[in-house]
Amino acid sequence: MSSMSINIPVNEPLIDGNEKKYLLECIDSGWISSEGPFVEEFERKFAERVGRKYAVAVSNGTAAIDLAVEALCIGDGDEVILPAFTIISCVLQIVRSGAIPVLVDSDPCTWNMNVSQIEAKITAKTKAIMIVHIYGLPVNMDPVIELARRYGLRIIEDAAEMHGQTYLGAPCGSFGDISTFSFYPNKHITTGEGGMVVTNDLALADACRSLRNLCFQPSKRFVHERLGWNMRMTNLQAAIGLAQLERLDEFVDRKRRMGCLYTRLLEGIKGFDLPLSKTDYAENIYWVYGLNINGDQEINAKEAMNRLAKRGIGTRPFFYPMHEQPILREMGFFKGERYPEAEKLSRKGFYIPSGMALTQDQIKHVAHEIREEFS
Ligand SMILES: *Cc1c(COP(=O)(O)O)cnc(C)c1O
């Protein structure tokens, strides 16, 4: 596919606000490392925005999840329940720490984890439920919160794709004992690479701050009592993040309008299911605009994507389910387990150009090409 020229890329960020100005401040002042003042300011404003007491900026969204799992002391033999349909980032620290990922299937309408399947997976070893809001609609949180209370479980909330989204009016990122975000360039706000951990629990926030910074100790700097990482965010990244955060409402509006326009232009197209525009608890923010090939069409996502590439349209496949990941199977996880909805999403789903910089004309062009190719 790389030999073909793609005219409309699947993602392009919008970085035309105060990013340049703040970056120049970093350079003029010499503050480019994680010690610079933008890091704290970005943390403070981000925490405020999601209604949490503490925010800890890190090097990427995967690192944020690693920190969350480690800060909650999840390890040997502990079980963590999470969706089969997600990104590998969610599983990495669980399996590296010796804990066990336990999967649930997807809800075919929202593509999020099917929360009605969680309770049957809870055992005496279950420590946490990791919820992951997928592609634009949040997980139905009330049943998850009720289960966590009843069974004494922690909630880790991966809100990487949910900047600015709410569940029944409360911000995504406000539901976990620890919640995490990513600022990769395809997210609603970006720092190039970057991530954030948020929590209301001071002890957890302190643990995250320490773990992100090699567990240096204030009084005995080079004496270590816990294994940490260097996951620090630089002042340069935070400068960009701050400028992006200033525009979050505008960005969410923009994505919603993009999603609505795609839906209007593609409505009724044979062979594809379009994303749900809303549920009882949230309106879609279309982190990406996904298409699902339905029973009216024999092809799988790969074939559809190849055909669109020939027309210059960039696409990406949906996630590949955790129970089918070669490395996790090799490690002995998920033997004989099937998650049919997750499998169907991964084979039949893909997303079309959805980046923040996408124009209305580009959306019209993409929708036109899709209609031409598949009618
Ligand atoms: C992007 C993403 C991540 C990983 O974030 P990085 O910054 O790329 O490490 C984790 N979880 C979800 C749901 C994501 O979309």
Short mmCIF file of C-alpha atoms and ligand atoms in Angstrom, two decimals:
data_model
loop_
_atom_site.label_atom_id
_atom_site.label_comp_id
_atom_site.label_asym_id
_atom_site.label_seq_id
_atom_site.Cartn_x
_atom_site.Cartn_y
_atom_site.Cartn_z
CA MET A 1 0.00 0.00 0.00
CA SER A 2 2.95 2.29 0.62
CA SER A 3 3.74 2.52 -3.08
CA MET A 4 0.39 4.15 -3.76
CA SER A 5 0.07 7.82 -3.15
CA ILE A 6 -2.53 8.73 -0.55
CA ASN A 7 -4.16 12.09 -1.24
CA ILE A 8 -6.18 12.35 1.94
CA PRO A 9 -4.24 11.04 4.94
CA VAL A 10 -6.06 9.23 7.72
CA ASN A 11 -4.86 11.79 10.27
CA GLU A 12 -3.44 15.29 10.30
CA PRO A 13 -3.35 17.37 13.51
CA LEU A 14 -4.22 21.05 13.78
CA ILE A 15 -1.41 23.01 15.47
CA ASP A 16 -2.10 26.61 14.55
CA GLY A 17 -2.87 28.16 17.95
CA ASN A 18 -0.39 29.29 20.63
CA GLU A 19 1.91 26.26 20.12
CA LYS A 20 4.64 28.24 18.34
CA LYS A 21 4.53 31.08 20.86
CA TYR A 22 4.85 28.78 23.88
CA LEU A 23 7.58 26.71 22.21
CA LEU A 24 9.57 29.89 21.57
CA GLU A 25 9.24 30.74 25.27
CA CYS A 26 10.83 27.37 26.08
CA ILE A 27 13.71 28.01 23.72
CA ASP A 28 14.24 31.64 24.76
CA SER A 29 14.19 30.72 28.44
CA GLY A 30 16.30 27.59 28.02
CA TRP A 31 13.67 25.44 29.77
CA ILE A 32 13.36 22.42 27.55
CA SER A 33 13.51 19.50 30.01
CA SER A 34 10.78 18.18 32.29
CA GLU A 35 11.83 20.76 34.90
CA GLY A 36 10.33 23.63 32.93
CA PRO A 37 7.26 25.56 34.12
CA PHE A 38 4.84 24.49 31.36
CA VAL A 39 4.72 20.94 32.73
CA GLU A 40 3.12 21.99 36.01
CA GLU A 41 0.83 24.47 34.33
CA PHE A 42 -0.33 21.87 31.83
CA GLU A 43 -0.94 19.37 34.66
CA ARG A 44 -2.90 21.90 36.69
CA LYS A 45 -5.11 23.01 33.81
CA PHE A 46 -5.64 19.47 32.60
CA ALA A 47 -6.70 18.28 36.06
CA GLU A 48 -9.13 21.19 36.29
CA ARG A 49 -10.58 20.39 32.91
CA VAL A 50 -11.39 16.75 33.81
CA GLY A 51 -12.45 17.64 37.36
CA ARG A 52 -9.67 15.76 39.14
CA LYS A 53 -7.41 16.85 41.99
CA TYR A 54 -4.13 15.62 40.55
CA ALA A 55 -2.59 15.19 37.11
CA VAL A 56 0.81 13.69 36.31
CA ALA A 57 2.20 14.33 32.82
CA VAL A 58 4.13 11.48 31.21
CA SER A 59 5.92 10.60 27.99
CA ASN A 60 3.01 8.82 26.26
CA GLY A 61 -0.39 7.22 26.79
CA THR A 62 1.00 3.71 27.08
CA ALA A 63 3.35 4.87 29.85
CA ALA A 64 0.33 6.40 31.61
CA ILE A 65 -1.37 2.98 31.67
CA ASP A 66 1.85 1.27 32.84
CA LEU A 67 2.02 3.80 35.69
CA ALA A 68 -1.62 3.27 36.64
CA VAL A 69 -1.21 -0.50 36.86
CA GLU A 70 2.02 -0.24 38.87
CA ALA A 71 0.74 2.53 41.16
CA LEU A 72 -2.22 0.29 42.09
CA CYS A 73 0.32 -2.43 42.99
CA ILE A 74 -1.18 -4.90 40.51
CA GLY A 75 1.16 -7.87 40.16
CA ASP A 76 1.72 -11.58 40.43
CA GLY A 77 -1.49 -13.58 40.04
CA ASP A 78 -3.84 -10.57 40.21
CA GLU A 79 -6.57 -10.46 37.60
CA VAL A 80 -7.61 -7.38 35.64
CA ILE A 81 -10.79 -7.40 33.56
CA LEU A 82 -10.63 -5.45 30.29
CA PRO A 83 -12.11 -5.49 26.78
CA ALA A 84 -10.82 -7.94 24.16
CA PHE A 85 -11.21 -5.16 21.60
CA THR A 86 -8.57 -2.60 22.54
CA ILE A 87 -4.94 -1.57 21.94
CA ILE A 88 -2.02 -3.65 23.24
CA SER A 89 -1.03 -0.71 25.52
CA CYS A 90 -3.75 -1.81 27.96
CA VAL A 91 -2.26 -5.27 28.47
CA LEU A 92 1.50 -4.63 28.54
CA GLN A 93 2.13 -3.79 32.20
CA ILE A 94 -0.53 -6.28 33.36
CA VAL A 95 1.36 -9.18 31.78
CA ARG A 96 4.84 -7.81 32.53
CA SER A 97 3.95 -7.56 36.21
CA GLY A 98 2.81 -11.18 36.31
CA ALA A 99 -0.87 -10.28 36.55
CA ILE A 100 -3.49 -11.88 34.33
CA PRO A 101 -5.63 -10.06 31.74
CA VAL A 102 -9.22 -11.34 31.71
CA LEU A 103 -11.27 -10.35 28.67
CA VAL A 104 -14.87 -9.46 27.90
CA ASP A 105 -16.43 -9.14 24.46
CA SER A 106 -17.66 -5.96 22.74
CA ASP A 107 -21.08 -4.40 22.44
CA PRO A 108 -21.69 -4.45 18.66
CA CYS A 109 -23.51 -1.09 18.75
CA THR A 110 -21.04 1.08 20.67
CA TRP A 111 -17.90 -1.07 20.08
CA ASN A 112 -17.14 -0.64 23.80
CA MET A 113 -16.81 -3.49 26.25
CA ASN A 114 -20.08 -5.28 26.93
CA VAL A 115 -20.48 -4.37 30.59
CA SER A 116 -23.10 -7.08 31.16
CA GLN A 117 -20.31 -9.67 30.76
CA ILE A 118 -18.06 -8.28 33.49
CA GLU A 119 -19.63 -9.80 36.59
CA ALA A 120 -19.27 -13.39 35.36
CA LYS A 121 -15.51 -12.79 35.03
CA ILE A 122 -14.96 -11.60 38.61
CA THR A 123 -13.07 -14.04 40.86
CA ALA A 124 -11.36 -13.84 44.25
CA LYS A 125 -8.22 -12.72 42.38
CA THR A 126 -9.80 -9.83 40.50
CA LYS A 127 -8.17 -6.55 41.47
CA ALA A 128 -9.35 -4.07 38.90
CA ILE A 129 -11.60 -3.40 35.94
CA MET A 130 -9.82 -1.53 33.15
CA ILE A 131 -12.37 0.26 31.05
CA VAL A 132 -11.40 1.67 27.65
CA HIS A 133 -13.62 4.19 25.88
CA ILE A 134 -13.48 3.22 22.22
CA TYR A 135 -13.48 5.53 19.17
CA GLY A 136 -15.90 8.24 20.35
CA LEU A 137 -18.56 6.87 22.69
CA PRO A 138 -17.85 6.22 26.37
CA VAL A 139 -18.34 2.93 28.18
CA ASN A 140 -21.66 2.65 30.01
CA MET A 141 -20.12 3.50 33.38
CA ASP A 142 -22.94 3.13 35.94
CA PRO A 143 -22.99 -0.70 35.91
CA VAL A 144 -19.17 -0.75 36.10
CA ILE A 145 -19.09 1.62 39.08
CA GLU A 146 -21.76 -0.47 40.83
CA LEU A 147 -19.77 -3.70 40.31
CA ALA A 148 -16.53 -2.09 41.47
CA ARG A 149 -18.25 -0.91 44.68
CA ARG A 150 -19.96 -4.22 45.34
CA TYR A 151 -16.82 -6.33 44.82
CA GLY A 152 -14.25 -3.85 46.15
CA LEU A 153 -12.45 -3.48 42.80
CA ARG A 154 -10.37 -0.61 41.46
CA ILE A 155 -11.25 1.09 38.19
CA ILE A 156 -8.55 2.03 35.70
CA GLU A 157 -10.01 4.26 33.00
CA ASP A 158 -8.22 4.52 29.66
CA ALA A 159 -9.62 7.78 28.29
CA ALA A 160 -6.97 8.20 25.55
CA GLU A 161 -9.62 8.73 22.90
CA MET A 162 -12.05 10.74 25.03
CA HIS A 163 -10.60 14.24 25.52
CA GLY A 164 -13.63 16.48 26.04
CA GLN A 165 -16.20 13.64 26.10
CA THR A 166 -18.68 13.23 28.96
CA TYR A 167 -20.76 10.40 30.41
CA LEU A 168 -24.12 11.66 31.74
CA GLY A 169 -22.53 15.10 31.90
CA ALA A 170 -19.41 14.12 33.89
CA PRO A 171 -16.04 14.28 32.10
CA CYS A 172 -14.45 11.09 30.84
CA GLY A 173 -11.29 10.76 32.88
CA SER A 174 -13.23 11.40 36.10
CA PHE A 175 -14.34 7.79 36.60
CA GLY A 176 -11.22 5.80 37.42
CA ASP A 177 -9.34 5.43 40.68
CA ILE A 178 -6.73 6.31 38.08
CA SER A 179 -7.60 7.54 34.60
CA THR A 180 -5.19 7.92 31.70
CA PHE A 181 -4.93 9.97 28.52
CA SER A 182 -2.72 10.04 25.42
CA PHE A 183 -1.57 13.05 23.41
CA TYR A 184 -0.47 11.15 20.32
CA PRO A 185 -1.10 13.31 17.19
CA ASN A 186 -4.30 11.48 16.28
CA LYS A 187 -5.96 12.27 19.64
CA HIS A 188 -8.21 15.30 20.15
CA ILE A 189 -5.29 17.21 21.63
CA THR A 190 -1.66 16.37 21.00
CA THR A 191 1.85 17.00 22.33
CA GLY A 192 3.56 14.95 19.60
CA GLU A 193 4.12 12.16 22.09
CA GLY A 194 2.70 12.43 25.58
CA GLY A 195 0.26 11.17 28.17
CA MET A 196 -1.42 12.06 31.45
CA VAL A 197 -2.49 10.23 34.58
CA VAL A 198 -5.27 11.80 36.66
CA THR A 199 -6.65 10.84 40.06
CA ASN A 200 -8.24 12.28 43.23
CA ASP A 201 -6.09 10.09 45.48
CA LEU A 202 -3.00 11.88 46.78
CA ALA A 203 -1.15 8.65 47.59
CA LEU A 204 -1.71 7.36 44.04
CA ALA A 205 -0.67 10.71 42.55
CA ASP A 206 2.52 10.66 44.65
CA ALA A 207 3.23 7.08 43.58
CA CYS A 208 2.80 8.07 39.92
CA ARG A 209 5.10 11.11 40.30
CA SER A 210 7.75 8.96 41.89
CA LEU A 211 7.43 6.06 39.41
CA ARG A 212 7.61 8.44 36.44
CA ASN A 213 10.89 9.84 37.76
CA LEU A 214 12.92 6.68 38.48
CA CYS A 215 11.69 6.67 42.11
CA PHE A 216 14.36 9.16 43.11
CA GLN A 217 13.90 10.06 46.78
CA PRO A 218 13.97 13.70 47.85
CA SER A 219 16.35 13.16 50.77
CA LYS A 220 18.39 10.23 49.45
CA ARG A 221 18.38 11.00 45.75
CA PHE A 222 20.26 8.01 44.36
CA VAL A 223 18.90 5.47 46.84
CA HIS A 224 15.94 3.54 45.44
CA GLU A 225 13.25 1.53 47.21
CA ARG A 226 11.08 0.82 44.21
CA LEU A 227 11.68 0.22 40.48
CA GLY A 228 10.49 3.18 38.45
CA TRP A 229 10.83 4.41 34.91
CA ASN A 230 11.87 7.60 33.18
CA MET A 231 8.50 8.63 31.78
CA ARG A 232 8.91 12.38 32.19
CA MET A 233 7.19 14.82 29.82
CA THR A 234 9.38 17.67 28.54
CA ASN A 235 8.59 21.37 28.82
CA LEU A 236 8.45 21.44 24.99
CA GLN A 237 5.69 18.84 24.93
CA ALA A 238 3.79 20.55 27.74
CA ALA A 239 4.02 23.90 25.91
CA ILE A 240 2.29 22.36 22.90
CA GLY A 241 -0.19 20.57 25.16
CA LEU A 242 -1.17 23.78 26.90
CA ALA A 243 -1.85 25.51 23.59
CA GLN A 244 -3.90 22.53 22.43
CA LEU A 245 -5.87 22.33 25.69
CA GLU A 246 -6.96 25.96 25.23
CA ARG A 247 -8.84 24.80 22.14
CA LEU A 248 -10.34 21.55 23.39
CA ASP A 249 -13.97 22.68 23.19
CA GLU A 250 -13.43 23.98 19.67
CA PHE A 251 -11.73 20.69 18.69
CA VAL A 252 -14.54 18.56 20.09
CA ASP A 253 -17.10 20.69 18.23
CA ARG A 254 -15.08 20.37 15.08
CA LYS A 255 -14.90 16.57 15.34
CA ARG A 256 -18.61 16.33 16.06
CA ARG A 257 -19.39 18.41 12.99
CA MET A 258 -17.04 16.23 10.91
CA GLY A 259 -18.75 13.07 12.16
CA CYS A 260 -22.21 14.46 11.48
CA LEU A 261 -21.23 15.49 7.96
CA TYR A 262 -19.83 12.01 7.21
CA THR A 263 -23.03 10.45 8.54
CA ARG A 264 -25.22 12.77 6.48
CA LEU A 265 -23.24 11.99 3.32
CA LEU A 266 -23.00 8.24 3.89
CA GLU A 267 -26.43 7.59 5.40
CA GLY A 268 -28.20 4.64 3.80
CA ILE A 269 -25.09 3.33 2.02
CA LYS A 270 -25.53 -0.38 1.39
CA GLY A 271 -22.99 -2.73 2.93
CA PHE A 272 -21.79 -0.49 5.76
CA ASP A 273 -22.90 0.27 9.29
CA LEU A 274 -22.07 3.82 10.39
CA PRO A 275 -21.09 4.84 13.94
CA LEU A 276 -23.91 5.50 16.42
CA SER A 277 -24.39 9.26 16.75
CA LYS A 278 -25.40 8.98 20.41
CA THR A 279 -26.48 6.75 23.28
CA ASP A 280 -28.63 7.47 26.37
CA TYR A 281 -25.55 8.80 28.13
CA ALA A 282 -23.37 10.52 25.52
CA GLU A 283 -23.10 12.05 22.08
CA ASN A 284 -20.38 10.63 19.85
CA ILE A 285 -17.22 12.77 19.62
CA TYR A 286 -15.91 10.72 16.66
CA TRP A 287 -12.31 10.30 17.76
CA VAL A 288 -12.20 8.40 14.50
CA TYR A 289 -14.99 7.81 12.01
CA GLY A 290 -15.30 4.03 11.76
CA LEU A 291 -17.14 1.98 9.17
CA ASN A 292 -18.29 -1.58 9.65
CA ILE A 293 -18.90 -3.82 6.68
CA ASN A 294 -22.21 -5.61 7.25
CA GLY A 295 -23.90 -8.72 5.89
CA ASP A 296 -24.83 -7.01 2.62
CA GLN A 297 -21.22 -7.14 1.54
CA GLU A 298 -18.89 -10.17 1.35
CA ILE A 299 -15.55 -8.35 1.54
CA ASN A 300 -13.46 -7.86 4.67
CA ALA A 301 -11.94 -4.61 5.91
CA LYS A 302 -8.57 -5.25 4.29
CA GLU A 303 -10.05 -5.49 0.83
CA ALA A 304 -12.20 -2.38 1.33
CA MET A 305 -9.15 -0.45 2.57
CA ASN A 306 -7.09 -1.52 -0.45
CA ARG A 307 -9.81 -0.36 -2.78
CA LEU A 308 -9.98 3.04 -1.07
CA ALA A 309 -6.19 3.38 -1.14
CA LYS A 310 -6.37 3.10 -4.94
CA ARG A 311 -8.62 6.15 -4.82
CA GLY A 312 -6.16 8.07 -2.64
CA ILE A 313 -8.10 7.66 0.61
CA GLY A 314 -6.10 6.86 3.74
CA THR A 315 -7.63 4.36 6.19
CA ARG A 316 -6.64 2.31 9.26
CA PRO A 317 -7.87 -1.05 10.41
CA PHE A 318 -9.75 -1.40 13.70
CA PHE A 319 -7.94 -2.94 16.70
CA TYR A 320 -6.87 -6.58 16.56
CA PRO A 321 -8.37 -8.39 19.57
CA MET A 322 -6.18 -9.25 22.55
CA HIS A 323 -7.09 -12.97 22.56
CA GLU A 324 -5.74 -13.29 19.02
CA GLN A 325 -2.42 -11.50 19.65
CA PRO A 326 0.40 -13.93 18.79
CA ILE A 327 2.62 -12.84 21.67
CA LEU A 328 -0.13 -13.18 24.27
CA ARG A 329 -1.14 -16.62 22.98
CA GLU A 330 2.50 -17.66 23.04
CA MET A 331 2.60 -16.60 26.69
CA GLY A 332 -0.28 -18.99 27.36
CA PHE A 333 -3.13 -16.53 27.74
CA PHE A 334 -6.71 -16.93 26.43
CA LYS A 335 -6.47 -20.60 25.36
CA GLY A 336 -9.60 -21.60 23.43
CA GLU A 337 -11.35 -18.30 24.24
CA ARG A 338 -13.53 -16.64 21.65
CA TYR A 339 -14.95 -13.12 21.59
CA PRO A 340 -17.08 -13.10 18.44
CA GLU A 341 -18.07 -9.42 18.46
CA ALA A 342 -14.47 -8.28 18.91
CA GLU A 343 -13.42 -10.65 16.14
CA LYS A 344 -16.10 -9.28 13.82
CA LEU A 345 -15.08 -5.67 14.53
CA SER A 346 -11.44 -6.43 13.78
CA ARG A 347 -12.23 -8.17 10.48
CA LYS A 348 -15.00 -5.91 9.23
CA GLY A 349 -14.14 -2.51 10.71
CA PHE A 350 -11.83 0.26 9.57
CA TYR A 351 -11.74 4.01 9.83
CA ILE A 352 -11.58 6.73 7.23
CA PRO A 353 -9.78 10.12 7.33
CA SER A 354 -10.69 11.66 10.69
CA GLY A 355 -7.87 14.05 11.66
CA MET A 356 -8.44 17.45 13.19
CA ALA A 357 -7.15 19.27 10.06
CA LEU A 358 -9.59 17.53 7.70
CA THR A 359 -11.69 20.03 5.70
CA GLN A 360 -15.35 19.82 4.70
CA ASP A 361 -14.33 19.52 1.05
CA GLN A 362 -12.08 16.58 1.90
CA ILE A 363 -14.93 14.91 3.80
CA LYS A 364 -17.23 15.39 0.82
CA HIS A 365 -14.57 13.94 -1.47
CA VAL A 366 -14.00 10.90 0.77
CA ALA A 367 -17.74 10.21 1.06
CA HIS A 368 -18.15 10.55 -2.70
CA GLU A 369 -15.30 8.12 -3.40
CA ILE A 370 -16.74 5.59 -0.93
CA ARG A 371 -20.17 5.77 -2.57
CA GLU A 372 -18.62 5.36 -6.05
CA GLU A 373 -16.41 2.45 -5.03
CA PHE A 374 -18.98 0.39 -3.17
CA SER A 375 -22.30 1.06 -4.91
C1 LIG B 1 -3.65 5.96 21.61
C2 LIG B 1 -4.12 5.03 22.67
C3 LIG B 1 -3.26 4.53 23.67
C4 LIG B 1 -1.77 4.69 23.61
O1 LIG B 1 -1.31 5.97 23.65
P1 LIG B 1 0.19 6.29 23.13
O2 LIG B 1 0.36 7.71 23.50
O3 LIG B 1 0.20 6.06 21.66
O4 LIG B 1 1.11 5.39 23.86
C5 LIG B 1 -3.81 3.78 24.67
N1 LIG B 1 -5.11 3.48 24.70
C6 LIG B 1 -5.97 3.91 23.75
C7 LIG B 1 -7.41 3.53 23.84
C8 LIG B 1 -5.50 4.67 22.69
O5 LIG B 1 -6.33 5.08 21.73
#
